[in-house]
Amino acid sequence: MSALELMDLSLRELGRRLRARQVSAVELAEASLARLEAHGPRLGAVATLTRELALAQARQADEELRAGQDRGPLHGIPYGAKDLLATRGIPTSWGAEPLREQVFDFDATAVTRLREAGAVLVAKLAMVELAGGLGYNNPDASFTGPGRTPWNPDCWSGGSSSGSGAAVAARLVPFAIGSETSGSILTPASFCGVTGLRPTYGLVSRHGAMALSWTLDKLGPMAKSAEDCALVLAAIAGPDPHDPATVPDGFVWPERPSRRPERRPRLGALRHATASSVPAVKQAFEQSLAALRGFADVEEDVPFPDFPWGPAVGVIVDAEGASAFRDLIESGATRRMRAAADRVGGYQMLMTLAVDYLQALRLRGPMRAALDELLSRYDALLVPTRGGLAPRIGYDFDKQPDAAPSPRPAPSPSPDTKKPATPATIPAGNLAGLPAIALPNGFGPGKLPTSLQLLGRAFSEPRLVEIAQQYQAVTDWHVRRPEGIG
Amino acid sequence: MPSTHRRRFLASLSAAPLLPAALVQSQSSSPEPGSPAALARHLAEVVRSRHGGQLGPGDLDDVTRLIGESLEGAEKLKAVKLTNADEPVTLFSARRPQPCAPGVSAPQATPPIGTRRPGDRP
């Protein structure tokens, strides 16, 4: 079996073959490393290969499995981590040129938990510099160059978890860890045609992860399927005394493939869900609704609460990001950032008024209540993950509002715009700390993927994944793979 | 400001690299006092005074524009009515005291209301 074919298998199938001695963890690590070396640079997906560590972890995994010590479904499986997760003795650049040599002497909790689950770290994956916090305005915003979607390398992989999305889509790794402040998992999942799960705020420890916004940052899995995401989330979720935001709840996913849910899911398709979408996204969304109606009750034209979601995220990221990166900005080091907008954005952020920041934080109470009231009537809300397709490398985001990168909100429409706006579910879901899952649901011109977003109530990940699994059982978008990655 | 306008604008100001374009422009058109654009000019002056040495030609124009956009966004937050009781959602919480070092008195429990003496801190 080729390296590509191995990396194309589901996590459960990889685990089955490992336990049946049909493949070893070392062979899997070698396959992943070979593919990362062959395709990673072309896609701008890799910050650092961790070959030595990976092979040591893989050898240990093989020895343990031979000795009958089974750490669970990730045992012996390679993965990549967004390069904002601290890894002992290995550079952790946060995607930024001034920090290329940064090395921590400890592992992030997520990395520790994956190691304890037997997973094998093969690479630190590329990302938008400082997770996009300083306001980058084009895809070329990392010292590794622009992230490219494997479906069309002339186009962007999305951000800020650019490498995580591209590496999973190109079958360089079976799964990856990304992070989201406001869209940084969902956007690359959409542009790369993979499944991305943004967990409830506080479900996964951020200890050892770069802080951009303490009250918004989250870590989550990116993989081919919803079930793969669930298996990874089960390994990294849970309380951590090092992260005061973590909650006692963990996330449990059954060892055996799940049975059909006992009742039909109740879903709400949002009013104006495709108002700002390109035709391919609109068509894919309508096809998704048809597929969902096969196993769920879908109510259409569901109104979304009207709040200034985007501006609130903007003010919070400005204030918390300015504080988190104050030393870096005031030292002048951000002048060496890749994107021109990132070289000046920090100075603007430093001028955020405290009263505006507190106003945004005060709004989060009523915002959270309004969303929870709406979601109390549904298992999930439905909307396209992004209204546009991946923009071309070199594109100025200011010209294509829906491609505006996370965590910055899209520019406001001009006052004379009469057209209804698509509900701002990405900033809304992040402000309320809600989980969401992005699922591939079609293709547009240029073979660029489209994506469906399911937004759920806090801690509703089991239900979201169940619904996503059902959707993926009746569609095949998530198992398609790009050409040119052999 | 559209980016094409911005670039043209920046090119015209190459002789005054550290003076915000908005300030240069103020001779012909001043923003309304108290408006986000007016406040942006003042805050850009703070940036210039604190970090002017780090800024290149035209950078302060971009900073001024970005501050203006940010303030306009913040203005939209005021549209939602809040009451005096709406607290910010923050993570902070008081922690129970840890054991004291030798020779240090442990904090005493707060006396019940009604048993406090004048001058006691609540």
PDB file of N, CA, C and O in Angstrom, chain A residues 201 214 244-245 307-308 311-312 315 318 329-332 335 344-345 347-348 350-351 353 356 358-366 368 396 398-399 412, chain B residues 3 6-7 39 43 46-47 50-51 54-56 59 62-63 66-67 70-71 73-74 76-78 80 82-91 95:
ATOM      1  N   TYR A 201     -15.869  26.482  23.995  1.00  0.00           N
ATOM      2  CA  TYR A 201     -14.816  27.174  24.734  1.00  0.00           C
ATOM      3  C   TYR A 201     -14.615  26.502  26.099  1.00  0.00           C
ATOM      4  O   TYR A 201     -15.578  26.279  26.835  1.00  0.00           O
ATOM      5  N   TRP A 214      -7.618  35.579  25.134  1.00  0.00           N
ATOM      6  CA  TRP A 214      -7.852  34.608  26.210  1.00  0.00           C
ATOM      7  C   TRP A 214      -9.319  34.199  26.306  1.00  0.00           C
ATOM      8  O   TRP A 214      -9.615  33.104  26.717  1.00  0.00           O
ATOM      9  N   PRO A 244      -7.277  28.012  33.295  1.00  0.00           N
ATOM     10  CA  PRO A 244      -8.433  28.291  34.154  1.00  0.00           C
ATOM     11  C   PRO A 244      -9.759  28.316  33.419  1.00  0.00           C
ATOM     12  O   PRO A 244     -10.820  28.280  34.044  1.00  0.00           O
ATOM     13  N   ALA A 245      -9.721  28.358  32.094  1.00  0.00           N
ATOM     14  CA  ALA A 245     -10.982  28.376  31.334  1.00  0.00           C
ATOM     15  C   ALA A 245     -11.550  26.978  31.141  1.00  0.00           C
ATOM     16  O   ALA A 245     -12.693  26.842  30.714  1.00  0.00           O
ATOM     17  N   PHE A 307     -27.183  41.146  16.388  1.00  0.00           N
ATOM     18  CA  PHE A 307     -26.215  41.792  17.277  1.00  0.00           C
ATOM     19  C   PHE A 307     -25.012  42.227  16.441  1.00  0.00           C
ATOM     20  O   PHE A 307     -24.777  41.671  15.361  1.00  0.00           O
ATOM     21  N   PRO A 308     -24.225  43.153  16.947  1.00  0.00           N
ATOM     22  CA  PRO A 308     -23.000  43.531  16.215  1.00  0.00           C
ATOM     23  C   PRO A 308     -21.890  42.497  16.457  1.00  0.00           C
ATOM     24  O   PRO A 308     -20.872  42.784  17.101  1.00  0.00           O
ATOM     25  N   PRO A 311     -18.172  43.423  14.875  1.00  0.00           N
ATOM     26  CA  PRO A 311     -17.468  44.472  15.616  1.00  0.00           C
ATOM     27  C   PRO A 311     -17.080  44.062  17.037  1.00  0.00           C
ATOM     28  O   PRO A 311     -16.025  44.449  17.535  1.00  0.00           O
ATOM     29  N   ALA A 312     -17.913  43.261  17.693  1.00  0.00           N
ATOM     30  CA  ALA A 312     -17.582  42.843  19.061  1.00  0.00           C
ATOM     31  C   ALA A 312     -16.335  41.965  19.066  1.00  0.00           C
ATOM     32  O   ALA A 312     -15.433  42.139  19.899  1.00  0.00           O
ATOM     33  N   VAL A 315     -13.223  44.210  18.461  1.00  0.00           N
ATOM     34  CA  VAL A 315     -12.753  44.987  19.611  1.00  0.00           C
ATOM     35  C   VAL A 315     -12.059  44.069  20.626  1.00  0.00           C
ATOM     36  O   VAL A 315     -11.007  44.413  21.188  1.00  0.00           O
ATOM     37  N   ASP A 318      -8.701  42.990  19.285  1.00  0.00           N
ATOM     38  CA  ASP A 318      -7.799  44.145  19.341  1.00  0.00           C
ATOM     39  C   ASP A 318      -7.240  44.340  20.749  1.00  0.00           C
ATOM     40  O   ASP A 318      -6.035  44.497  20.944  1.00  0.00           O
ATOM     41  N   ILE A 329       5.033  44.084  19.933  1.00  0.00           N
ATOM     42  CA  ILE A 329       4.688  45.276  19.135  1.00  0.00           C
ATOM     43  C   ILE A 329       5.589  46.444  19.534  1.00  0.00           C
ATOM     44  O   ILE A 329       6.191  47.111  18.687  1.00  0.00           O
ATOM     45  N   GLU A 330       5.686  46.686  20.828  1.00  0.00           N
ATOM     46  CA  GLU A 330       6.434  47.868  21.280  1.00  0.00           C
ATOM     47  C   GLU A 330       7.936  47.735  21.032  1.00  0.00           C
ATOM     48  O   GLU A 330       8.636  48.733  20.961  1.00  0.00           O
ATOM     49  N   SER A 331       8.406  46.500  20.905  1.00  0.00           N
ATOM     50  CA  SER A 331       9.831  46.318  20.603  1.00  0.00           C
ATOM     51  C   SER A 331      10.148  46.656  19.151  1.00  0.00           C
ATOM     52  O   SER A 331      11.313  46.795  18.777  1.00  0.00           O
ATOM     53  N   GLY A 332       9.111  46.746  18.344  1.00  0.00           N
ATOM     54  CA  GLY A 332       9.328  46.993  16.917  1.00  0.00           C
ATOM     55  C   GLY A 332       9.510  45.706  16.124  1.00  0.00           C
ATOM     56  O   GLY A 332       9.675  45.743  14.900  1.00  0.00           O
ATOM     57  N   ARG A 335       7.573  44.790  12.990  1.00  0.00           N
ATOM     58  CA  ARG A 335       7.931  45.411  11.713  1.00  0.00           C
ATOM     59  C   ARG A 335       8.521  44.376  10.753  1.00  0.00           C
ATOM     60  O   ARG A 335       8.643  44.624   9.569  1.00  0.00           O
ATOM     61  N   VAL A 344       1.770  47.110  10.827  1.00  0.00           N
ATOM     62  CA  VAL A 344       1.217  48.327  11.435  1.00  0.00           C
ATOM     63  C   VAL A 344      -0.003  48.040  12.324  1.00  0.00           C
ATOM     64  O   VAL A 344      -0.378  48.861  13.158  1.00  0.00           O
ATOM     65  N   GLY A 345      -0.615  46.865  12.142  1.00  0.00           N
ATOM     66  CA  GLY A 345      -1.864  46.581  12.852  1.00  0.00           C
ATOM     67  C   GLY A 345      -1.738  46.651  14.363  1.00  0.00           C
ATOM     68  O   GLY A 345      -2.670  47.075  15.058  1.00  0.00           O
ATOM     69  N   TYR A 347      -0.048  48.639  16.228  1.00  0.00           N
ATOM     70  CA  TYR A 347      -0.107  49.994  16.786  1.00  0.00           C
ATOM     71  C   TYR A 347      -1.555  50.465  16.917  1.00  0.00           C
ATOM     72  O   TYR A 347      -1.911  51.162  17.866  1.00  0.00           O
ATOM     73  N   GLN A 348      -2.354  50.098  15.956  1.00  0.00           N
ATOM     74  CA  GLN A 348      -3.790  50.422  16.069  1.00  0.00           C
ATOM     75  C   GLN A 348      -4.403  49.691  17.245  1.00  0.00           C
ATOM     76  O   GLN A 348      -5.184  50.261  18.016  1.00  0.00           O
ATOM     77  N   LEU A 350      -3.093  48.748  19.978  1.00  0.00           N
ATOM     78  CA  LEU A 350      -2.687  49.343  21.264  1.00  0.00           C
ATOM     79  C   LEU A 350      -3.554  50.532  21.654  1.00  0.00           C
ATOM     80  O   LEU A 350      -3.593  50.928  22.822  1.00  0.00           O
ATOM     81  N   MET A 351      -4.239  51.107  20.696  1.00  0.00           N
ATOM     82  CA  MET A 351      -5.076  52.279  20.965  1.00  0.00           C
ATOM     83  C   MET A 351      -6.530  51.912  21.260  1.00  0.00           C
ATOM     84  O   MET A 351      -7.390  52.779  21.340  1.00  0.00           O
ATOM     85  N   LEU A 353      -9.768  51.396  23.141  1.00  0.00           N
ATOM     86  CA  LEU A 353     -10.212  52.020  24.389  1.00  0.00           C
ATOM     87  C   LEU A 353     -10.752  50.956  25.349  1.00  0.00           C
ATOM     88  O   LEU A 353     -11.503  50.058  24.941  1.00  0.00           O
ATOM     89  N   ASP A 356     -14.470  50.522  25.340  1.00  0.00           N
ATOM     90  CA  ASP A 356     -15.008  49.762  24.205  1.00  0.00           C
ATOM     91  C   ASP A 356     -14.832  48.260  24.428  1.00  0.00           C
ATOM     92  O   ASP A 356     -15.717  47.461  24.107  1.00  0.00           O
ATOM     93  N   LEU A 358     -14.668  46.709  27.304  1.00  0.00           N
ATOM     94  CA  LEU A 358     -15.627  46.261  28.324  1.00  0.00           C
ATOM     95  C   LEU A 358     -17.046  46.227  27.771  1.00  0.00           C
ATOM     96  O   LEU A 358     -17.843  45.358  28.130  1.00  0.00           O
ATOM     97  N   GLN A 359     -17.349  47.175  26.900  1.00  0.00           N
ATOM     98  CA  GLN A 359     -18.682  47.147  26.271  1.00  0.00           C
ATOM     99  C   GLN A 359     -18.872  45.846  25.493  1.00  0.00           C
ATOM    100  O   GLN A 359     -19.933  45.214  25.564  1.00  0.00           O
ATOM    101  N   ALA A 360     -17.832  45.437  24.775  1.00  0.00           N
ATOM    102  CA  ALA A 360     -17.924  44.183  24.014  1.00  0.00           C
ATOM    103  C   ALA A 360     -18.092  42.989  24.952  1.00  0.00           C
ATOM    104  O   ALA A 360     -18.887  42.089  24.694  1.00  0.00           O
ATOM    105  N   LEU A 361     -17.357  43.001  26.053  1.00  0.00           N
ATOM    106  CA  LEU A 361     -17.491  41.892  27.013  1.00  0.00           C
ATOM    107  C   LEU A 361     -18.869  41.891  27.679  1.00  0.00           C
ATOM    108  O   LEU A 361     -19.420  40.840  27.985  1.00  0.00           O
ATOM    109  N   ARG A 362     -19.409  43.069  27.915  1.00  0.00           N
ATOM    110  CA  ARG A 362     -20.747  43.131  28.511  1.00  0.00           C
ATOM    111  C   ARG A 362     -21.805  42.595  27.543  1.00  0.00           C
ATOM    112  O   ARG A 362     -22.799  42.011  27.969  1.00  0.00           O
ATOM    113  N   LEU A 363     -21.581  42.818  26.255  1.00  0.00           N
ATOM    114  CA  LEU A 363     -22.544  42.330  25.262  1.00  0.00           C
ATOM    115  C   LEU A 363     -22.573  40.810  25.192  1.00  0.00           C
ATOM    116  O   LEU A 363     -23.539  40.214  24.723  1.00  0.00           O
ATOM    117  N   ARG A 364     -21.491  40.176  25.614  1.00  0.00           N
ATOM    118  CA  ARG A 364     -21.430  38.721  25.456  1.00  0.00           C
ATOM    119  C   ARG A 364     -22.478  37.999  26.302  1.00  0.00           C
ATOM    120  O   ARG A 364     -22.881  36.891  25.958  1.00  0.00           O
ATOM    121  N   GLY A 365     -22.920  38.617  27.387  1.00  0.00           N
ATOM    122  CA  GLY A 365     -23.982  38.004  28.191  1.00  0.00           C
ATOM    123  C   GLY A 365     -25.281  37.894  27.403  1.00  0.00           C
ATOM    124  O   GLY A 365     -25.793  36.786  27.171  1.00  0.00           O
ATOM    125  N   PRO A 366     -25.847  39.019  26.955  1.00  0.00           N
ATOM    126  CA  PRO A 366     -27.074  38.928  26.152  1.00  0.00           C
ATOM    127  C   PRO A 366     -26.888  38.190  24.832  1.00  0.00           C
ATOM    128  O   PRO A 366     -27.804  37.520  24.359  1.00  0.00           O
ATOM    129  N   ARG A 368     -24.921  35.597  24.312  1.00  0.00           N
ATOM    130  CA  ARG A 368     -24.921  34.171  24.654  1.00  0.00           C
ATOM    131  C   ARG A 368     -26.340  33.699  24.962  1.00  0.00           C
ATOM    132  O   ARG A 368     -26.763  32.625  24.524  1.00  0.00           O
ATOM    133  N   ASP A 396      -6.419  40.615  -2.309  1.00  0.00           N
ATOM    134  CA  ASP A 396      -6.599  41.585  -1.230  1.00  0.00           C
ATOM    135  C   ASP A 396      -7.966  41.315  -0.595  1.00  0.00           C
ATOM    136  O   ASP A 396      -8.991  41.463  -1.242  1.00  0.00           O
ATOM    137  N   ASP A 398      -9.735  42.898   1.324  1.00  0.00           N
ATOM    138  CA  ASP A 398     -10.652  44.033   1.389  1.00  0.00           C
ATOM    139  C   ASP A 398     -11.586  44.063   0.187  1.00  0.00           C
ATOM    140  O   ASP A 398     -12.646  44.678   0.227  1.00  0.00           O
ATOM    141  N   LYS A 399     -11.189  43.347  -0.879  1.00  0.00           N
ATOM    142  CA  LYS A 399     -12.008  43.369  -2.087  1.00  0.00           C
ATOM    143  C   LYS A 399     -13.025  42.252  -2.102  1.00  0.00           C
ATOM    144  O   LYS A 399     -13.861  42.200  -2.970  1.00  0.00           O
ATOM    145  N   SER A 412     -17.611  46.036   7.097  1.00  0.00           N
ATOM    146  CA  SER A 412     -19.050  46.284   7.109  1.00  0.00           C
ATOM    147  C   SER A 412     -19.530  46.648   5.718  1.00  0.00           C
ATOM    148  O   SER A 412     -18.819  47.307   4.959  1.00  0.00           O
TER     149      SER A 412
ATOM    150  N   SER B   3      -8.363  50.908  -1.287  1.00  0.00           N
ATOM    151  CA  SER B   3      -6.911  50.770  -1.274  1.00  0.00           C
ATOM    152  C   SER B   3      -6.243  51.585  -2.380  1.00  0.00           C
ATOM    153  O   SER B   3      -5.133  52.067  -2.205  1.00  0.00           O
ATOM    154  N   ARG B   6      -5.877  54.881  -1.139  1.00  0.00           N
ATOM    155  CA  ARG B   6      -4.889  54.894  -0.071  1.00  0.00           C
ATOM    156  C   ARG B   6      -3.479  54.981  -0.658  1.00  0.00           C
ATOM    157  O   ARG B   6      -2.654  55.758  -0.218  1.00  0.00           O
ATOM    158  N   ARG B   7      -3.246  54.179  -1.687  1.00  0.00           N
ATOM    159  CA  ARG B   7      -1.911  54.180  -2.266  1.00  0.00           C
ATOM    160  C   ARG B   7      -1.588  55.534  -2.892  1.00  0.00           C
ATOM    161  O   ARG B   7      -0.491  56.048  -2.739  1.00  0.00           O
ATOM    162  N   LEU B  39     -11.403  61.287  16.553  1.00  0.00           N
ATOM    163  CA  LEU B  39     -10.702  60.597  17.642  1.00  0.00           C
ATOM    164  C   LEU B  39      -9.523  59.795  17.087  1.00  0.00           C
ATOM    165  O   LEU B  39      -8.460  59.719  17.717  1.00  0.00           O
ATOM    166  N   LEU B  43      -5.663  59.684  18.477  1.00  0.00           N
ATOM    167  CA  LEU B  43      -5.003  58.448  18.913  1.00  0.00           C
ATOM    168  C   LEU B  43      -3.789  58.141  18.036  1.00  0.00           C
ATOM    169  O   LEU B  43      -2.791  57.596  18.513  1.00  0.00           O
ATOM    170  N   VAL B  46      -0.947  59.802  19.426  1.00  0.00           N
ATOM    171  CA  VAL B  46      -0.352  59.056  20.540  1.00  0.00           C
ATOM    172  C   VAL B  46       0.600  57.990  19.998  1.00  0.00           C
ATOM    173  O   VAL B  46       1.713  57.808  20.498  1.00  0.00           O
ATOM    174  N   VAL B  47       0.163  57.309  18.951  1.00  0.00           N
ATOM    175  CA  VAL B  47       1.032  56.297  18.333  1.00  0.00           C
ATOM    176  C   VAL B  47       2.311  56.956  17.834  1.00  0.00           C
ATOM    177  O   VAL B  47       3.412  56.448  18.046  1.00  0.00           O
ATOM    178  N   ARG B  50       4.570  57.784  20.739  1.00  0.00           N
ATOM    179  CA  ARG B  50       5.155  56.631  21.428  1.00  0.00           C
ATOM    180  C   ARG B  50       6.041  55.772  20.521  1.00  0.00           C
ATOM    181  O   ARG B  50       7.035  55.216  20.956  1.00  0.00           O
ATOM    182  N   HIS B  51       5.614  55.617  19.284  1.00  0.00           N
ATOM    183  CA  HIS B  51       6.272  54.625  18.424  1.00  0.00           C
ATOM    184  C   HIS B  51       6.689  55.197  17.070  1.00  0.00           C
ATOM    185  O   HIS B  51       6.993  54.436  16.158  1.00  0.00           O
ATOM    186  N   GLN B  54       9.488  53.840  14.987  1.00  0.00           N
ATOM    187  CA  GLN B  54       9.395  52.515  14.360  1.00  0.00           C
ATOM    188  C   GLN B  54       8.612  52.549  13.057  1.00  0.00           C
ATOM    189  O   GLN B  54       8.540  51.529  12.369  1.00  0.00           O
ATOM    190  N   LEU B  55       8.013  53.671  12.766  1.00  0.00           N
ATOM    191  CA  LEU B  55       7.109  53.718  11.621  1.00  0.00           C
ATOM    192  C   LEU B  55       7.807  54.243  10.374  1.00  0.00           C
ATOM    193  O   LEU B  55       8.648  55.144  10.448  1.00  0.00           O
ATOM    194  N   GLY B  56       7.454  53.666   9.257  1.00  0.00           N
ATOM    195  CA  GLY B  56       8.008  54.099   7.988  1.00  0.00           C
ATOM    196  C   GLY B  56       7.099  55.100   7.310  1.00  0.00           C
ATOM    197  O   GLY B  56       6.002  55.399   7.811  1.00  0.00           O
ATOM    198  N   ASP B  59       3.162  54.845   7.064  1.00  0.00           N
ATOM    199  CA  ASP B  59       2.586  53.905   8.031  1.00  0.00           C
ATOM    200  C   ASP B  59       1.554  54.573   8.929  1.00  0.00           C
ATOM    201  O   ASP B  59       0.542  53.964   9.288  1.00  0.00           O
ATOM    202  N   ASP B  62      -1.831  54.592   7.551  1.00  0.00           N
ATOM    203  CA  ASP B  62      -2.534  53.309   7.682  1.00  0.00           C
ATOM    204  C   ASP B  62      -3.026  53.107   9.117  1.00  0.00           C
ATOM    205  O   ASP B  62      -4.134  52.630   9.340  1.00  0.00           O
ATOM    206  N   VAL B  63      -2.178  53.485  10.072  1.00  0.00           N
ATOM    207  CA  VAL B  63      -2.585  53.332  11.470  1.00  0.00           C
ATOM    208  C   VAL B  63      -3.806  54.206  11.758  1.00  0.00           C
ATOM    209  O   VAL B  63      -4.766  53.768  12.410  1.00  0.00           O
ATOM    210  N   LEU B  66      -6.797  52.548  10.270  1.00  0.00           N
ATOM    211  CA  LEU B  66      -7.191  51.350  11.022  1.00  0.00           C
ATOM    212  C   LEU B  66      -7.858  51.731  12.347  1.00  0.00           C
ATOM    213  O   LEU B  66      -8.844  51.113  12.762  1.00  0.00           O
ATOM    214  N   ILE B  67      -7.314  52.735  13.003  1.00  0.00           N
ATOM    215  CA  ILE B  67      -7.943  53.171  14.257  1.00  0.00           C
ATOM    216  C   ILE B  67      -9.355  53.681  13.981  1.00  0.00           C
ATOM    217  O   ILE B  67     -10.304  53.367  14.710  1.00  0.00           O
ATOM    218  N   SER B  70     -11.634  50.795  13.479  1.00  0.00           N
ATOM    219  CA  SER B  70     -11.881  50.106  14.745  1.00  0.00           C
ATOM    220  C   SER B  70     -12.879  50.886  15.603  1.00  0.00           C
ATOM    221  O   SER B  70     -13.791  50.317  16.212  1.00  0.00           O
ATOM    222  N   LEU B  71     -12.720  52.187  15.630  1.00  0.00           N
ATOM    223  CA  LEU B  71     -13.638  53.014  16.425  1.00  0.00           C
ATOM    224  C   LEU B  71     -15.047  52.995  15.846  1.00  0.00           C
ATOM    225  O   LEU B  71     -16.039  53.009  16.590  1.00  0.00           O
ATOM    226  N   GLY B  73     -16.344  50.468  14.356  1.00  0.00           N
ATOM    227  CA  GLY B  73     -16.892  49.186  14.806  1.00  0.00           C
ATOM    228  C   GLY B  73     -17.359  49.267  16.245  1.00  0.00           C
ATOM    229  O   GLY B  73     -18.440  48.776  16.601  1.00  0.00           O
ATOM    230  N   ALA B  74     -16.548  49.912  17.073  1.00  0.00           N
ATOM    231  CA  ALA B  74     -16.899  50.027  18.490  1.00  0.00           C
ATOM    232  C   ALA B  74     -18.179  50.844  18.674  1.00  0.00           C
ATOM    233  O   ALA B  74     -18.969  50.582  19.586  1.00  0.00           O
ATOM    234  N   LYS B  76     -20.739  50.699  16.923  1.00  0.00           N
ATOM    235  CA  LYS B  76     -21.893  49.813  16.691  1.00  0.00           C
ATOM    236  C   LYS B  76     -22.262  49.032  17.943  1.00  0.00           C
ATOM    237  O   LYS B  76     -23.395  48.559  18.073  1.00  0.00           O
ATOM    238  N   LEU B  77     -21.319  48.869  18.834  1.00  0.00           N
ATOM    239  CA  LEU B  77     -21.621  48.138  20.070  1.00  0.00           C
ATOM    240  C   LEU B  77     -22.609  48.914  20.939  1.00  0.00           C
ATOM    241  O   LEU B  77     -23.322  48.334  21.751  1.00  0.00           O
ATOM    242  N   LYS B  78     -22.628  50.229  20.760  1.00  0.00           N
ATOM    243  CA  LYS B  78     -23.517  51.046  21.603  1.00  0.00           C
ATOM    244  C   LYS B  78     -24.984  50.886  21.215  1.00  0.00           C
ATOM    245  O   LYS B  78     -25.868  51.309  21.955  1.00  0.00           O
ATOM    246  N   VAL B  80     -26.713  48.316  21.121  1.00  0.00           N
ATOM    247  CA  VAL B  80     -27.413  47.344  21.979  1.00  0.00           C
ATOM    248  C   VAL B  80     -27.536  47.947  23.372  1.00  0.00           C
ATOM    249  O   VAL B  80     -26.547  48.339  23.984  1.00  0.00           O
ATOM    250  N   LEU B  82     -27.823  48.138  27.189  1.00  0.00           N
ATOM    251  CA  LEU B  82     -27.431  47.349  28.355  1.00  0.00           C
ATOM    252  C   LEU B  82     -27.891  48.077  29.603  1.00  0.00           C
ATOM    253  O   LEU B  82     -28.053  49.302  29.592  1.00  0.00           O
ATOM    254  N   THR B  83     -28.092  47.330  30.670  1.00  0.00           N
ATOM    255  CA  THR B  83     -28.440  47.964  31.934  1.00  0.00           C
ATOM    256  C   THR B  83     -27.187  48.079  32.793  1.00  0.00           C
ATOM    257  O   THR B  83     -26.155  47.460  32.508  1.00  0.00           O
ATOM    258  N   ASN B  84     -27.312  48.840  33.830  1.00  0.00           N
ATOM    259  CA  ASN B  84     -26.194  49.018  34.749  1.00  0.00           C
ATOM    260  C   ASN B  84     -25.735  47.684  35.335  1.00  0.00           C
ATOM    261  O   ASN B  84     -24.576  47.497  35.712  1.00  0.00           O
ATOM    262  N   ALA B  85     -26.645  46.713  35.384  1.00  0.00           N
ATOM    263  CA  ALA B  85     -26.319  45.425  36.008  1.00  0.00           C
ATOM    264  C   ALA B  85     -25.642  44.453  35.044  1.00  0.00           C
ATOM    265  O   ALA B  85     -25.202  43.388  35.467  1.00  0.00           O
ATOM    266  N   ASP B  86     -25.558  44.789  33.767  1.00  0.00           N
ATOM    267  CA  ASP B  86     -24.923  43.874  32.806  1.00  0.00           C
ATOM    268  C   ASP B  86     -23.408  43.922  32.977  1.00  0.00           C
ATOM    269  O   ASP B  86     -22.750  44.872  32.560  1.00  0.00           O
ATOM    270  N   GLU B  87     -22.879  42.877  33.581  1.00  0.00           N
ATOM    271  CA  GLU B  87     -21.442  42.839  33.833  1.00  0.00           C
ATOM    272  C   GLU B  87     -20.694  42.303  32.617  1.00  0.00           C
ATOM    273  O   GLU B  87     -21.236  41.512  31.850  1.00  0.00           O
ATOM    274  N   PRO B  88     -19.433  42.685  32.480  1.00  0.00           N
ATOM    275  CA  PRO B  88     -18.627  42.066  31.424  1.00  0.00           C
ATOM    276  C   PRO B  88     -18.431  40.580  31.712  1.00  0.00           C
ATOM    277  O   PRO B  88     -18.336  40.182  32.874  1.00  0.00           O
ATOM    278  N   VAL B  89     -18.397  39.787  30.680  1.00  0.00           N
ATOM    279  CA  VAL B  89     -18.125  38.363  30.845  1.00  0.00           C
ATOM    280  C   VAL B  89     -16.611  38.198  30.916  1.00  0.00           C
ATOM    281  O   VAL B  89     -15.907  38.369  29.936  1.00  0.00           O
ATOM    282  N   THR B  90     -16.141  37.912  32.101  1.00  0.00           N
ATOM    283  CA  THR B  90     -14.698  37.739  32.282  1.00  0.00           C
ATOM    284  C   THR B  90     -14.436  36.436  33.009  1.00  0.00           C
ATOM    285  O   THR B  90     -15.342  35.816  33.544  1.00  0.00           O
ATOM    286  N   LEU B  91     -13.197  36.072  33.055  1.00  0.00           N
ATOM    287  CA  LEU B  91     -12.820  34.806  33.683  1.00  0.00           C
ATOM    288  C   LEU B  91     -12.479  34.966  35.152  1.00  0.00           C
ATOM    289  O   LEU B  91     -12.360  33.982  35.865  1.00  0.00           O
ATOM    290  N   ARG B  95     -10.083  33.379  44.567  1.00  0.00           N
ATOM    291  CA  ARG B  95      -9.677  32.027  44.966  1.00  0.00           C
ATOM    292  C   ARG B  95      -9.642  31.934  46.485  1.00  0.00           C
ATOM    293  O   ARG B  95      -9.295  32.903  47.160  1.00  0.00           O
TER     294      ARG B  95
END
